[in-house]
Amino acid sequence: MTIRILPAIGDPDAARAVSSLLHQLPDAEPAPTVADSAALLHALAGAAAQGAGTPAAGAPPATGQPSAVEALPEVVLVHERIGPTPALELIREVALRFPAVGVVLITTDAGPALFSAAMDAGARGIVGMPLGYDELAARVQAAAQWSAGVRVHLGGSPEAAPGPAGTLVTVTGAKGGVGTTVTAVQLALAARAAGRSVALLDLDLQSGDVASYLDVQFRRSVVDLAGIQDISVRVLQDAVHDHHTGLGLLLAPEEGERGEEVDDRAARQIIGALRSRYEVVLVDCGSQMQSANAAAVELADLALLVTTPDVVAVRAAKRQVRLWDRLQIRKAEDTTTVVNRLTRNTEIQPPLVAKATGTQVARTHVPAAFKELQPCVDAGRMQDLDGRSTVKQALWALAGELGLVDAPAARQGRGSHRARPTLTGRKRKAITPGAAPGSGGVPGAAPGAASGAGPGSGTRFGVRRGAAEAAGGPGPFGPSGPYEEG
């Protein structure tokens, strides 16, 4: 049998030595070496995604056998100096997300303590350095045989089949009070309304409010999973609250001091377990960086940074981005900033936010309309926010922009063109020909202008623009204004 091997080695000298020996192994098919943990996980997820729905080359898969398994390599070699994720944590994540892959650790210290820790993490063997042909061949063969056996058993259990993990989206606030939790909750509700299975994880460990926003009282929290080495499906089900909206909620602890029990290792393991079960995992990271939410941001497929268009918040966003860069958590260009509470009269507009932070800014901006939110916030029932709310429409449109929902689903929270509100929260009123005074039309407007056939059309922006243009002015939404709607 051909053994496909994927080496993950950050040290160039060790990579050359391993590559040389792998090419000497019989029936071995080594892939190009990847240099870090992110590249390894990306390569495995890509292989599983490419294989999904495609029979393995040479022979069709067995009955019920998921082809995503067949596309994965049989053996992954992980060097102890791989980064930025520590080797043992990387092994644990590979074992959780791709259980049909045999992982072998390459290390200079093959003592009993490390051997035990590696086995607990999910490794199938250890190879000591300097490398020897016989030892490497034996460990690779053993891991490949184990992988082949696991794949046979996975054929009868499609639910256990590895494949592309769920999409992980983190929502972090530039500072407190910028709307981080509201954004996370509405994005989760939008994805769920599109028919996807969604988990909402609250990693604002000291002051998380997801439970308050969704009117939930649940005795279990993310802390209950922190000390568990192997999170099974049953254990995860006991800790996750099944909300009546269809969301799976993993809440922050009631006692904020217990948040210290969730470290980066626990966070990686919990997120891996959630991604193996849900299509979309939303994480509310709050605004304070700790080891747990820093690990979430590092692992995220999409990292959102929420800010408001004021000097203090934009400075805080810039400070947050620089912190992530210094700690090698995430680069600025890989971060998407969401501008919340935007008005057309705000001096700080999205292009300036992008320039100040060095991040990408989402095309969809959230208007300032707290009066729409206040009843639902006070009642703790954010899921009951009116579909006509400008905030809900904007956040559901943001979900569509991020790819969390399909385009038709993204439009469920939006009204028609005539009913679509402006950033001020007012609904646009259509101008009809010959409208009587006080009926929403512009008195004395020409039929061409009322029907939108001429340059003075007022159907798009309603009464205020029509009245201004009738007086000869450019109107508040003219190209010279501070904000142009589309």
C-alpha angles and dihedrals in degrees: 000000000000113000115211111207128191114193119204106194127151098187110084094209093050090045092056092048093049093045091052093052095043092057089056095055115103116248090004122142106189118194123216112285118260117215105211144024095258091054091050095052091044091051093049093046090048092051092050092047092048092049095049108112093003121104116234115265114268099015139030117252120260119268109293092002111140111232090216086074093052092054093057122090116255095226134032120193114208120193117216091235095056116129167259088357111052114252097247092048090049091051090051092051093048090049091051098044099035107026093170092065119091112221123205121191120219111206144155091223110059095167126143095261094055091041090056093046092049092050090049089052091053105263119149096209149343129239118199125220136269085057122238124199096228096049094045092048092049094050094045092048092049093049091047092051091049090049092051091052093049092051091054091055092045088060090074095046113054090174090066094050115124118229140136108337121236118279111269116211122180122198115201128178122227086219138343118295100024094118103267098145095043089052093049093047095048093046089052092049091049093052091047092050087056089061099259125133106247135191121194113203120193109211094164082107101182101038108014115160105182090109091052094049093051099038095244129157109186127156097211125075143171089279090069089066097045098089098041115104098196115033107203125193091257093051091049092050091053092054099041118081114220103221119207089243089065095255121133107225124202103184137205116255119273089228107059094205090065089066088085088072090070107078130172093273092054092045092053092049094047093047091048091053092049093048091053091058107032131055093217127028116191116193123197102208097178117212102286116084116226130162093266099053091037088060089049092052090049092053096042123120087204122023114194123195113197120207139160122233098256131106097249095050094044090051089050090050090051090049091050093051092049090050091053090049094049092049091044090238098128140342121243093239090057092056126088118210120210115204110215129192095020121172129184091244095055112120093211106068127184096264089058091049090053091050094047097047101032090227134119113264119217114246090226113076126193116233126227104256109135092157088070091053101041099082092049093043093050092047092045092233107118089159088069094061109137115259088228091061112119090218093054092045091051095047093047089049087051089054088055092048091052092050095245090124135024118258095258091050091049089058094055091088093047128087126221122285092265094048097043108121127226126238089270091062095248120128118238114244118219116235113229125195113262095007115173120243111278093020095104097266128108111259111242095006115158117249091240091055093045094052094047093245097123138047091265093061113149100183093098102052105022134221101338095057093042092052093048093049091047087058090050097255127126094244128235092280097049121130090260092060123102094253132031118204124209 
